[in-house]
């Protein structure tokens, strides 16, 4: 199937895709905050600029879009029909950059966890996995009910 948009229209659409504060990232942040966790966002001093950082715990969370980071789910394995060489090269670079960031964070003594966009279809499972990864939130920071 050929792209229904012109080259300039497609360029504008793709240029408007955000890298920060995406819907999946906002959902993960709401899950964490609701459980009583407090965190920093997009810490540029760490390899890969993790989306969510727990400095005191030395833990970092990446929230990845399945298509952009070539996840093994159907959306991540989908190959664009328009300009496939460009997209294959771009996604390959992204996967390599992600792997390098995880290695560097591990060498610095940081634990990492990746939340994939497709996993957010079942938020309770993601919340449980994040709790297992992070441990309990600090008691003095739990929200009052």
mmCIF file of N, CA and C in Angstrom:
data_model
loop_
_atom_site.group_PDB
_atom_site.id
_atom_site.type_symbol
_atom_site.label_atom_id
_atom_site.label_comp_id
_atom_site.label_asym_id
_atom_site.label_seq_id
_atom_site.Cartn_x
_atom_site.Cartn_y
_atom_site.Cartn_z
ATOM 1 N N UNK A 1 0.844 -1.177 0.000
ATOM 2 C CA UNK A 1 0.000 0.000 0.000
ATOM 3 C C UNK A 1 0.887 1.237 0.000
ATOM 4 N N UNK A 2 0.573 2.165 -0.858
ATOM 5 C CA UNK A 2 1.326 3.402 -0.972
ATOM 6 C C UNK A 2 0.791 4.406 0.038
ATOM 7 N N UNK A 3 1.664 5.238 0.566
ATOM 8 C CA UNK A 3 1.283 6.249 1.546
ATOM 9 C C UNK A 3 0.254 7.201 0.946
ATOM 10 N N UNK A 4 -0.793 7.515 1.693
ATOM 11 C CA UNK A 4 -1.844 8.402 1.196
ATOM 12 C C UNK A 4 -1.486 9.876 1.375
ATOM 13 N N UNK A 5 -0.415 10.166 2.095
ATOM 14 C CA UNK A 5 0.018 11.544 2.308
ATOM 15 C C UNK A 5 1.188 11.878 1.393
ATOM 16 N N UNK A 6 1.322 13.154 1.093
ATOM 17 C CA UNK A 6 2.480 13.581 0.316
ATOM 18 C C UNK A 6 3.711 13.508 1.202
ATOM 19 N N UNK A 7 4.854 13.639 0.609
ATOM 20 C CA UNK A 7 6.103 13.585 1.362
ATOM 21 C C UNK A 7 6.155 14.677 2.441
ATOM 22 N N UNK A 8 5.741 15.902 2.088
ATOM 23 C CA UNK A 8 5.747 17.003 3.057
ATOM 24 C C UNK A 8 4.731 16.785 4.176
ATOM 25 N N UNK A 9 3.558 16.278 3.833
ATOM 26 C CA UNK A 9 2.557 15.998 4.862
ATOM 27 C C UNK A 9 3.058 14.924 5.819
ATOM 28 N N UNK A 10 3.661 13.856 5.288
ATOM 29 C CA UNK A 10 4.180 12.784 6.129
ATOM 30 C C UNK A 10 5.293 13.325 7.028
ATOM 31 N N UNK A 11 6.139 14.182 6.482
ATOM 32 C CA UNK A 11 7.228 14.773 7.266
ATOM 33 C C UNK A 11 6.666 15.555 8.453
ATOM 34 N N UNK A 12 5.620 16.367 8.217
ATOM 35 C CA UNK A 12 5.027 17.148 9.305
ATOM 36 C C UNK A 12 4.408 16.242 10.364
ATOM 37 N N UNK A 13 3.732 15.189 9.927
ATOM 38 C CA UNK A 13 3.110 14.252 10.871
ATOM 39 C C UNK A 13 4.183 13.600 11.743
ATOM 40 N N UNK A 14 5.230 13.099 11.117
ATOM 41 C CA UNK A 14 6.273 12.400 11.860
ATOM 42 C C UNK A 14 7.059 13.358 12.764
ATOM 43 N N UNK A 15 7.251 14.590 12.329
ATOM 44 C CA UNK A 15 7.989 15.568 13.133
ATOM 45 C C UNK A 15 7.231 15.952 14.394
ATOM 46 N N UNK A 16 5.917 15.781 14.392
ATOM 47 C CA UNK A 16 5.109 16.152 15.555
ATOM 48 C C UNK A 16 5.005 15.045 16.600
ATOM 49 N N UNK A 17 5.620 13.913 16.371
ATOM 50 C CA UNK A 17 5.575 12.835 17.352
ATOM 51 C C UNK A 17 6.536 13.176 18.484
ATOM 52 N N UNK A 18 6.011 13.148 19.700
ATOM 53 C CA UNK A 18 6.786 13.563 20.857
ATOM 54 C C UNK A 18 7.709 12.450 21.349
ATOM 55 N N UNK A 19 8.779 12.858 21.995
ATOM 56 C CA UNK A 19 9.691 11.912 22.611
ATOM 57 C C UNK A 19 9.546 11.894 24.127
ATOM 58 N N UNK A 20 8.949 12.940 24.679
ATOM 59 C CA UNK A 20 8.740 13.037 26.118
ATOM 60 C C UNK A 20 7.258 13.269 26.387
ATOM 61 N N UNK A 21 6.842 12.864 27.583
ATOM 62 C CA UNK A 21 5.457 13.063 28.023
ATOM 63 C C UNK A 21 4.444 12.430 27.063
ATOM 64 N N UNK A 22 4.783 11.259 26.552
ATOM 65 C CA UNK A 22 3.873 10.536 25.677
ATOM 66 C C UNK A 22 2.745 9.920 26.506
ATOM 67 N N UNK A 23 1.689 9.483 25.856
ATOM 68 C CA UNK A 23 0.577 8.864 26.583
ATOM 69 C C UNK A 23 1.030 7.642 27.379
ATOM 70 N N UNK A 24 1.827 6.733 26.788
ATOM 71 C CA UNK A 24 2.283 5.593 27.591
ATOM 72 C C UNK A 24 3.113 6.034 28.802
ATOM 73 N N UNK A 25 3.984 7.003 28.611
ATOM 74 C CA UNK A 25 4.804 7.484 29.730
ATOM 75 C C UNK A 25 3.931 8.106 30.809
ATOM 76 N N UNK A 26 2.956 8.890 30.420
ATOM 77 C CA UNK A 26 2.078 9.523 31.401
ATOM 78 C C UNK A 26 1.289 8.469 32.186
ATOM 79 N N UNK A 27 0.876 7.400 31.532
ATOM 80 C CA UNK A 27 0.156 6.333 32.223
ATOM 81 C C UNK A 27 1.051 5.665 33.264
ATOM 82 N N UNK A 28 2.296 5.380 32.907
ATOM 83 C CA UNK A 28 3.232 4.773 33.854
ATOM 84 C C UNK A 28 3.483 5.729 35.020
ATOM 85 N N UNK A 29 3.648 6.992 34.733
ATOM 86 C CA UNK A 29 3.876 7.976 35.801
ATOM 87 C C UNK A 29 2.687 8.044 36.753
ATOM 88 N N UNK A 30 1.466 8.013 36.207
ATOM 89 C CA UNK A 30 0.277 8.024 37.076
ATOM 90 C C UNK A 30 0.205 6.768 37.940
ATOM 91 N N UNK A 31 0.548 5.612 37.352
ATOM 92 C CA UNK A 31 0.560 4.363 38.128
ATOM 93 C C UNK A 31 1.531 4.477 39.300
ATOM 94 N N UNK A 32 2.740 4.951 39.014
ATOM 95 C CA UNK A 32 3.767 5.058 40.052
ATOM 96 C C UNK A 32 3.377 6.072 41.126
ATOM 97 N N UNK A 33 2.922 7.227 40.713
ATOM 98 C CA UNK A 33 2.564 8.272 41.675
ATOM 99 C C UNK A 33 1.407 7.805 42.552
ATOM 100 N N UNK A 34 0.449 7.117 41.949
ATOM 101 C CA UNK A 34 -0.689 6.604 42.709
ATOM 102 C C UNK A 34 -0.301 5.568 43.750
ATOM 103 N N UNK A 35 0.807 4.854 43.512
ATOM 104 C CA UNK A 35 1.295 3.874 44.475
ATOM 105 C C UNK A 35 2.187 4.517 45.547
ATOM 106 N N UNK A 36 2.458 5.808 45.417
ATOM 107 C CA UNK A 36 3.247 6.511 46.422
ATOM 108 C C UNK A 36 4.700 6.736 46.054
ATOM 109 N N UNK A 37 5.100 6.400 44.844
ATOM 110 C CA UNK A 37 6.483 6.613 44.422
ATOM 111 C C UNK A 37 6.676 8.054 43.965
ATOM 112 N N UNK A 38 7.871 8.573 44.223
ATOM 113 C CA UNK A 38 8.257 9.889 43.730
ATOM 114 C C UNK A 38 9.530 9.708 42.924
ATOM 115 N N UNK A 39 9.674 10.468 41.866
ATOM 116 C CA UNK A 39 10.728 10.199 40.895
ATOM 117 C C UNK A 39 11.133 11.487 40.197
ATOM 118 N N UNK A 40 12.198 11.379 39.421
ATOM 119 C CA UNK A 40 12.647 12.465 38.547
ATOM 120 C C UNK A 40 12.418 12.020 37.107
ATOM 121 N N UNK A 41 12.307 12.994 36.225
ATOM 122 C CA UNK A 41 12.019 12.706 34.821
ATOM 123 C C UNK A 41 13.190 13.069 33.920
ATOM 124 N N UNK A 42 13.458 12.219 32.943
ATOM 125 C CA UNK A 42 14.385 12.503 31.847
ATOM 126 C C UNK A 42 15.720 13.069 32.337
ATOM 127 N N UNK A 43 16.408 12.319 33.162
ATOM 128 C CA UNK A 43 17.684 12.771 33.721
ATOM 129 C C UNK A 43 18.752 12.656 32.640
ATOM 130 N N UNK A 44 19.162 13.792 32.131
ATOM 131 C CA UNK A 44 20.083 13.830 30.995
ATOM 132 C C UNK A 44 21.477 13.344 31.360
ATOM 133 N N UNK A 45 21.842 13.350 32.622
ATOM 134 C CA UNK A 45 23.167 12.913 33.028
ATOM 135 C C UNK A 45 23.369 11.412 33.015
ATOM 136 N N UNK A 46 22.306 10.666 32.805
ATOM 137 C CA UNK A 46 22.405 9.207 32.763
ATOM 138 C C UNK A 46 22.371 8.716 31.318
ATOM 139 N N UNK A 47 23.080 7.626 31.038
ATOM 140 C CA UNK A 47 23.059 7.088 29.673
ATOM 141 C C UNK A 47 21.633 6.764 29.218
ATOM 142 N N UNK A 48 21.297 7.168 28.010
ATOM 143 C CA UNK A 48 19.990 6.874 27.451
ATOM 144 C C UNK A 48 18.887 7.810 27.914
ATOM 145 N N UNK A 49 19.184 8.740 28.805
ATOM 146 C CA UNK A 49 18.198 9.662 29.370
ATOM 147 C C UNK A 49 16.909 8.917 29.728
ATOM 148 N N UNK A 50 16.957 8.119 30.797
ATOM 149 C CA UNK A 50 15.771 7.337 31.179
ATOM 150 C C UNK A 50 14.547 8.230 31.379
ATOM 151 N N UNK A 51 13.369 7.680 31.105
ATOM 152 C CA UNK A 51 12.134 8.437 31.237
ATOM 153 C C UNK A 51 11.807 8.733 32.699
ATOM 154 N N UNK A 52 12.025 7.752 33.566
ATOM 155 C CA UNK A 52 11.696 7.889 34.987
ATOM 156 C C UNK A 52 12.884 7.388 35.792
ATOM 157 N N UNK A 53 13.326 8.196 36.769
ATOM 158 C CA UNK A 53 14.539 7.870 37.516
ATOM 159 C C UNK A 53 14.266 7.940 39.014
ATOM 160 N N UNK A 54 14.762 6.928 39.717
ATOM 161 C CA UNK A 54 14.714 6.866 41.187
ATOM 162 C C UNK A 54 16.163 6.915 41.662
ATOM 163 N N UNK A 55 16.677 8.108 41.861
ATOM 164 C CA UNK A 55 18.098 8.287 42.172
ATOM 165 C C UNK A 55 18.508 7.558 43.438
ATOM 166 N N UNK A 56 17.703 7.662 44.491
ATOM 167 C CA UNK A 56 18.049 7.018 45.752
ATOM 168 C C UNK A 56 18.095 5.504 45.673
ATOM 169 N N UNK A 57 17.321 4.938 44.804
ATOM 170 C CA UNK A 57 17.281 3.485 44.623
ATOM 171 C C UNK A 57 18.217 3.031 43.508
ATOM 172 N N UNK A 58 18.749 3.986 42.736
ATOM 173 C CA UNK A 58 19.593 3.710 41.570
ATOM 174 C C UNK A 58 18.851 2.795 40.592
ATOM 175 N N UNK A 59 17.622 3.225 40.271
ATOM 176 C CA UNK A 59 16.778 2.474 39.339
ATOM 177 C C UNK A 59 16.259 3.446 38.283
ATOM 178 N N UNK A 60 16.158 2.936 37.066
ATOM 179 C CA UNK A 60 15.676 3.748 35.949
ATOM 180 C C UNK A 60 14.654 2.959 35.150
ATOM 181 N N UNK A 61 13.647 3.659 34.664
ATOM 182 C CA UNK A 61 12.598 3.040 33.871
ATOM 183 C C UNK A 61 12.543 3.724 32.510
ATOM 184 N N UNK A 62 12.487 2.901 31.478
ATOM 185 C CA UNK A 62 12.291 3.379 30.114
ATOM 186 C C UNK A 62 10.888 2.983 29.684
ATOM 187 N N UNK A 63 10.167 3.898 29.077
ATOM 188 C CA UNK A 63 8.851 3.610 28.529
ATOM 189 C C UNK A 63 9.000 3.697 27.011
ATOM 190 N N UNK A 64 8.963 2.545 26.353
ATOM 191 C CA UNK A 64 9.258 2.475 24.924
ATOM 192 C C UNK A 64 8.024 2.192 24.091
ATOM 193 N N UNK A 65 7.933 2.898 22.980
ATOM 194 C CA UNK A 65 6.914 2.606 21.978
ATOM 195 C C UNK A 65 7.325 1.366 21.207
ATOM 196 N N UNK A 66 6.399 0.481 20.999
ATOM 197 C CA UNK A 66 6.722 -0.805 20.359
ATOM 198 C C UNK A 66 7.269 -0.635 18.945
ATOM 199 N N UNK A 67 6.654 0.221 18.141
ATOM 200 C CA UNK A 67 7.121 0.413 16.768
ATOM 201 C C UNK A 67 8.511 1.033 16.754
ATOM 202 N N UNK A 68 8.703 2.102 17.499
ATOM 203 C CA UNK A 68 9.954 2.870 17.442
ATOM 204 C C UNK A 68 11.151 2.082 17.937
ATOM 205 N N UNK A 69 10.916 1.184 18.899
ATOM 206 C CA UNK A 69 12.026 0.441 19.504
ATOM 207 C C UNK A 69 12.025 -1.029 19.094
ATOM 208 N N UNK A 70 11.267 -1.382 18.067
ATOM 209 C CA UNK A 70 11.249 -2.724 17.468
ATOM 210 C C UNK A 70 10.970 -3.834 18.478
ATOM 211 N N UNK A 71 9.896 -3.678 19.243
ATOM 212 C CA UNK A 71 9.500 -4.711 20.191
ATOM 213 C C UNK A 71 9.059 -5.956 19.433
ATOM 214 N N UNK A 72 9.000 -7.087 20.114
ATOM 215 C CA UNK A 72 8.651 -8.353 19.470
ATOM 216 C C UNK A 72 7.139 -8.537 19.286
ATOM 217 N N UNK A 73 6.323 -7.571 19.698
ATOM 218 C CA UNK A 73 4.867 -7.675 19.529
ATOM 219 C C UNK A 73 4.487 -7.353 18.073
ATOM 220 N N UNK A 74 3.232 -7.599 17.688
ATOM 221 C CA UNK A 74 2.834 -7.323 16.295
ATOM 222 C C UNK A 74 3.089 -5.882 15.848
ATOM 223 N N UNK A 75 2.845 -4.918 16.716
ATOM 224 C CA UNK A 75 3.079 -3.522 16.332
ATOM 225 C C UNK A 75 4.576 -3.236 16.159
ATOM 226 N N UNK A 76 5.402 -3.882 16.950
ATOM 227 C CA UNK A 76 6.838 -3.662 16.864
ATOM 228 C C UNK A 76 7.496 -4.358 15.693
ATOM 229 N N UNK A 77 6.905 -5.431 15.211
ATOM 230 C CA UNK A 77 7.495 -6.159 14.094
ATOM 231 C C UNK A 77 6.924 -5.717 12.750
ATOM 232 N N UNK A 78 5.951 -4.805 12.784
ATOM 233 C CA UNK A 78 5.351 -4.296 11.554
ATOM 234 C C UNK A 78 6.397 -3.503 10.775
ATOM 235 N N UNK A 79 6.472 -3.760 9.504
ATOM 236 C CA UNK A 79 7.432 -3.088 8.623
ATOM 237 C C UNK A 79 6.696 -2.057 7.771
ATOM 238 N N UNK A 80 7.116 -0.808 7.816
ATOM 239 C CA UNK A 80 6.494 0.195 6.949
ATOM 240 C C UNK A 80 6.737 -0.150 5.478
ATOM 241 N N UNK A 81 5.738 0.092 4.662
ATOM 242 C CA UNK A 81 5.862 -0.202 3.241
ATOM 243 C C UNK A 81 6.495 0.958 2.476
ATOM 244 N N UNK A 82 6.361 2.159 3.024
ATOM 245 C CA UNK A 82 6.950 3.325 2.391
ATOM 246 C C UNK A 82 8.337 3.565 2.980
ATOM 247 N N UNK A 83 9.321 3.699 2.121
ATOM 248 C CA UNK A 83 10.696 3.990 2.522
ATOM 249 C C UNK A 83 11.236 2.958 3.522
ATOM 250 N N UNK A 84 11.132 1.670 3.235
ATOM 251 C CA UNK A 84 11.507 0.635 4.208
ATOM 252 C C UNK A 84 12.986 0.646 4.588
ATOM 253 N N UNK A 85 13.868 1.031 3.676
ATOM 254 C CA UNK A 85 15.300 1.050 4.001
ATOM 255 C C UNK A 85 15.580 2.078 5.101
ATOM 256 N N UNK A 86 14.977 3.247 4.971
ATOM 257 C CA UNK A 86 15.153 4.295 5.977
ATOM 258 C C UNK A 86 14.677 3.808 7.342
ATOM 259 N N UNK A 87 13.451 3.247 7.389
ATOM 260 C CA UNK A 87 12.886 2.831 8.664
ATOM 261 C C UNK A 87 13.651 1.675 9.290
ATOM 262 N N UNK A 88 14.121 0.766 8.468
ATOM 263 C CA UNK A 88 14.900 -0.348 8.998
ATOM 264 C C UNK A 88 16.190 0.160 9.633
ATOM 265 N N UNK A 89 16.868 1.064 8.949
ATOM 266 C CA UNK A 89 18.114 1.626 9.489
ATOM 267 C C UNK A 89 17.845 2.425 10.764
ATOM 268 N N UNK A 90 16.797 3.228 10.758
ATOM 269 C CA UNK A 90 16.472 4.059 11.922
ATOM 270 C C UNK A 90 16.155 3.195 13.144
ATOM 271 N N UNK A 91 15.321 2.180 12.945
ATOM 272 C CA UNK A 91 14.937 1.324 14.061
ATOM 273 C C UNK A 91 16.109 0.470 14.542
ATOM 274 N N UNK A 92 16.984 0.061 13.641
ATOM 275 C CA UNK A 92 18.175 -0.696 14.027
ATOM 276 C C UNK A 92 19.083 0.170 14.895
ATOM 277 N N UNK A 93 19.254 1.427 14.518
ATOM 278 C CA UNK A 93 20.065 2.356 15.330
ATOM 279 C C UNK A 93 19.447 2.555 16.710
ATOM 280 N N UNK A 94 18.124 2.646 16.761
ATOM 281 C CA UNK A 94 17.445 2.842 18.040
ATOM 282 C C UNK A 94 17.665 1.641 18.958
ATOM 283 N N UNK A 95 17.539 0.443 18.426
ATOM 284 C CA UNK A 95 17.746 -0.774 19.227
ATOM 285 C C UNK A 95 19.186 -0.827 19.738
ATOM 286 N N UNK A 96 20.151 -0.489 18.881
ATOM 287 C CA UNK A 96 21.558 -0.494 19.298
ATOM 288 C C UNK A 96 21.806 0.553 20.378
ATOM 289 N N UNK A 97 21.220 1.733 20.218
ATOM 290 C CA UNK A 97 21.389 2.800 21.213
ATOM 291 C C UNK A 97 20.763 2.387 22.545
ATOM 292 N N UNK A 98 19.587 1.757 22.493
ATOM 293 C CA UNK A 98 18.941 1.275 23.721
ATOM 294 C C UNK A 98 19.821 0.257 24.435
ATOM 295 N N UNK A 99 20.357 -0.696 23.688
ATOM 296 C CA UNK A 99 21.200 -1.743 24.281
ATOM 297 C C UNK A 99 22.440 -1.138 24.924
ATOM 298 N N UNK A 100 23.050 -0.178 24.248
ATOM 299 C CA UNK A 100 24.250 0.474 24.793
ATOM 300 C C UNK A 100 23.926 1.222 26.085
ATOM 301 N N UNK A 101 22.790 1.920 26.123
ATOM 302 C CA UNK A 101 22.395 2.647 27.329
ATOM 303 C C UNK A 101 22.183 1.687 28.499
ATOM 304 N N UNK A 102 21.545 0.540 28.245
ATOM 305 C CA UNK A 102 21.314 -0.440 29.316
ATOM 306 C C UNK A 102 22.632 -0.997 29.839
ATOM 307 N N UNK A 103 23.581 -1.249 28.947
ATOM 308 C CA UNK A 103 24.900 -1.754 29.366
ATOM 309 C C UNK A 103 25.603 -0.716 30.232
ATOM 310 N N UNK A 104 25.596 0.536 29.801
ATOM 311 C CA UNK A 104 26.278 1.594 30.558
ATOM 312 C C UNK A 104 25.626 1.801 31.923
ATOM 313 N N UNK A 105 24.313 1.785 31.980
ATOM 314 C CA UNK A 105 23.639 1.937 33.273
ATOM 315 C C UNK A 105 23.975 0.775 34.206
ATOM 316 N N UNK A 106 24.029 -0.432 33.667
ATOM 317 C CA UNK A 106 24.400 -1.604 34.463
ATOM 318 C C UNK A 106 25.819 -1.450 35.004
ATOM 319 N N UNK A 107 26.726 -0.982 34.171
ATOM 320 C CA UNK A 107 28.118 -0.783 34.609
ATOM 321 C C UNK A 107 28.220 0.282 35.699
ATOM 322 N N UNK A 108 27.289 1.239 35.698
ATOM 323 C CA UNK A 108 27.270 2.282 36.726
ATOM 324 C C UNK A 108 26.531 1.833 37.993
ATOM 325 N N UNK A 109 26.015 0.597 37.974
ATOM 326 C CA UNK A 109 25.327 0.065 39.148
ATOM 327 C C UNK A 109 23.850 0.406 39.208
ATOM 328 N N UNK A 110 23.260 0.757 38.098
ATOM 329 C CA UNK A 110 21.847 1.095 38.053
ATOM 330 C C UNK A 110 21.033 -0.106 37.574
ATOM 331 N N UNK A 111 19.875 -0.310 38.192
ATOM 332 C CA UNK A 111 18.925 -1.299 37.713
ATOM 333 C C UNK A 111 18.009 -0.634 36.691
ATOM 334 N N UNK A 112 17.628 -1.363 35.673
ATOM 335 C CA UNK A 112 16.757 -0.788 34.646
ATOM 336 C C UNK A 112 15.558 -1.691 34.402
ATOM 337 N N UNK A 113 14.485 -1.071 33.982
ATOM 338 C CA UNK A 113 13.273 -1.796 33.616
ATOM 339 C C UNK A 113 12.660 -1.083 32.415
ATOM 340 N N UNK A 114 12.213 -1.853 31.443
ATOM 341 C CA UNK A 114 11.579 -1.285 30.263
ATOM 342 C C UNK A 114 10.112 -1.657 30.250
ATOM 343 N N UNK A 115 9.262 -0.649 30.146
ATOM 344 C CA UNK A 115 7.835 -0.852 29.984
ATOM 345 C C UNK A 115 7.531 -0.639 28.507
ATOM 346 N N UNK A 116 6.936 -1.643 27.885
ATOM 347 C CA UNK A 116 6.574 -1.548 26.471
ATOM 348 C C UNK A 116 5.146 -1.047 26.355
ATOM 349 N N UNK A 117 4.923 -0.266 25.334
ATOM 350 C CA UNK A 117 3.610 0.332 25.089
ATOM 351 C C UNK A 117 2.496 -0.721 25.087
ATOM 352 N N UNK A 118 2.729 -1.879 24.493
ATOM 353 C CA UNK A 118 1.691 -2.917 24.414
ATOM 354 C C UNK A 118 1.348 -3.491 25.789
ATOM 355 N N UNK A 119 2.286 -3.458 26.730
ATOM 356 C CA UNK A 119 2.032 -3.983 28.070
ATOM 357 C C UNK A 119 1.015 -3.129 28.826
ATOM 358 N N UNK A 120 0.875 -1.885 28.423
ATOM 359 C CA UNK A 120 -0.003 -0.969 29.138
ATOM 360 C C UNK A 120 -1.483 -1.233 28.871
ATOM 361 N N UNK A 121 -1.773 -2.218 28.038
ATOM 362 C CA UNK A 121 -3.168 -2.625 27.844
ATOM 363 C C UNK A 121 -3.712 -3.263 29.119
ATOM 364 N N UNK A 122 -2.793 -3.772 29.960
ATOM 365 C CA UNK A 122 -3.176 -4.361 31.250
ATOM 366 C C UNK A 122 -2.393 -3.612 32.342
ATOM 367 N N UNK A 123 -2.878 -2.424 32.739
ATOM 368 C CA UNK A 123 -2.133 -1.583 33.683
ATOM 369 C C UNK A 123 -1.829 -2.260 35.019
ATOM 370 N N UNK A 124 -2.725 -3.135 35.494
ATOM 371 C CA UNK A 124 -2.486 -3.789 36.781
ATOM 372 C C UNK A 124 -1.244 -4.684 36.726
ATOM 373 N N UNK A 125 -1.032 -5.343 35.599
ATOM 374 C CA UNK A 125 0.172 -6.173 35.447
ATOM 375 C C UNK A 125 1.426 -5.314 35.465
ATOM 376 N N UNK A 126 1.368 -4.167 34.808
ATOM 377 C CA UNK A 126 2.512 -3.256 34.781
ATOM 378 C C UNK A 126 2.773 -2.725 36.191
ATOM 379 N N UNK A 127 1.718 -2.359 36.902
ATOM 380 C CA UNK A 127 1.876 -1.843 38.261
ATOM 381 C C UNK A 127 2.533 -2.892 39.162
ATOM 382 N N UNK A 128 2.121 -4.145 39.033
ATOM 383 C CA UNK A 128 2.729 -5.212 39.830
ATOM 384 C C UNK A 128 4.191 -5.426 39.485
ATOM 385 N N UNK A 129 4.509 -5.377 38.196
ATOM 386 C CA UNK A 129 5.901 -5.550 37.772
ATOM 387 C C UNK A 129 6.765 -4.400 38.260
ATOM 388 N N UNK A 130 6.234 -3.190 38.222
ATOM 389 C CA UNK A 130 7.000 -2.037 38.709
ATOM 390 C C UNK A 130 7.223 -2.129 40.215
ATOM 391 N N UNK A 131 6.211 -2.584 40.947
ATOM 392 C CA UNK A 131 6.365 -2.759 42.395
ATOM 393 C C UNK A 131 7.448 -3.793 42.689
ATOM 394 N N UNK A 132 7.453 -4.887 41.922
ATOM 395 C CA UNK A 132 8.486 -5.916 42.112
ATOM 396 C C UNK A 132 9.875 -5.364 41.801
ATOM 397 N N UNK A 133 9.973 -4.542 40.777
ATOM 398 C CA UNK A 133 11.251 -3.961 40.388
ATOM 399 C C UNK A 133 11.735 -2.937 41.406
ATOM 400 N N UNK A 134 10.839 -2.099 41.901
ATOM 401 C CA UNK A 134 11.246 -0.979 42.761
ATOM 402 C C UNK A 134 11.239 -1.306 44.249
ATOM 403 N N UNK A 135 10.435 -2.267 44.667
ATOM 404 C CA UNK A 135 10.244 -2.487 46.093
ATOM 405 C C UNK A 135 9.186 -1.515 46.597
ATOM 406 N N UNK A 136 8.854 -1.603 47.866
ATOM 407 C CA UNK A 136 7.787 -0.741 48.392
ATOM 408 C C UNK A 136 8.204 0.734 48.387
ATOM 409 N N UNK A 137 7.220 1.635 48.202
ATOM 410 C CA UNK A 137 7.529 3.063 48.288
ATOM 411 C C UNK A 137 7.851 3.447 49.720
ATOM 412 N N UNK A 138 8.534 4.570 49.869
ATOM 413 C CA UNK A 138 8.845 5.048 51.223
ATOM 414 C C UNK A 138 7.548 5.359 51.945
ATOM 415 N N UNK A 139 7.449 4.909 53.201
ATOM 416 C CA UNK A 139 6.212 5.071 53.963
ATOM 417 C C UNK A 139 5.857 6.531 54.223
ATOM 418 N N UNK A 140 6.850 7.385 54.364
ATOM 419 C CA UNK A 140 6.562 8.798 54.640
ATOM 420 C C UNK A 140 6.049 9.529 53.403
ATOM 421 N N UNK A 141 6.014 8.834 52.262
ATOM 422 C CA UNK A 141 5.561 9.484 51.044
ATOM 423 C C UNK A 141 4.265 8.901 50.504
ATOM 424 N N UNK A 142 3.656 7.966 51.230
ATOM 425 C CA UNK A 142 2.411 7.378 50.759
ATOM 426 C C UNK A 142 1.309 8.425 50.766
ATOM 427 N N UNK A 143 0.474 8.457 49.724
ATOM 428 C CA UNK A 143 -0.621 9.436 49.715
ATOM 429 C C UNK A 143 -1.646 9.109 50.780
ATOM 430 N N UNK A 144 -2.197 10.160 51.363
ATOM 431 C CA UNK A 144 -3.229 9.956 52.392
ATOM 432 C C UNK A 144 -4.540 9.606 51.730
ATOM 433 N N UNK A 145 -5.296 8.761 52.404
ATOM 434 C CA UNK A 145 -6.597 8.351 51.836
ATOM 435 C C UNK A 145 -7.708 8.779 52.720
#
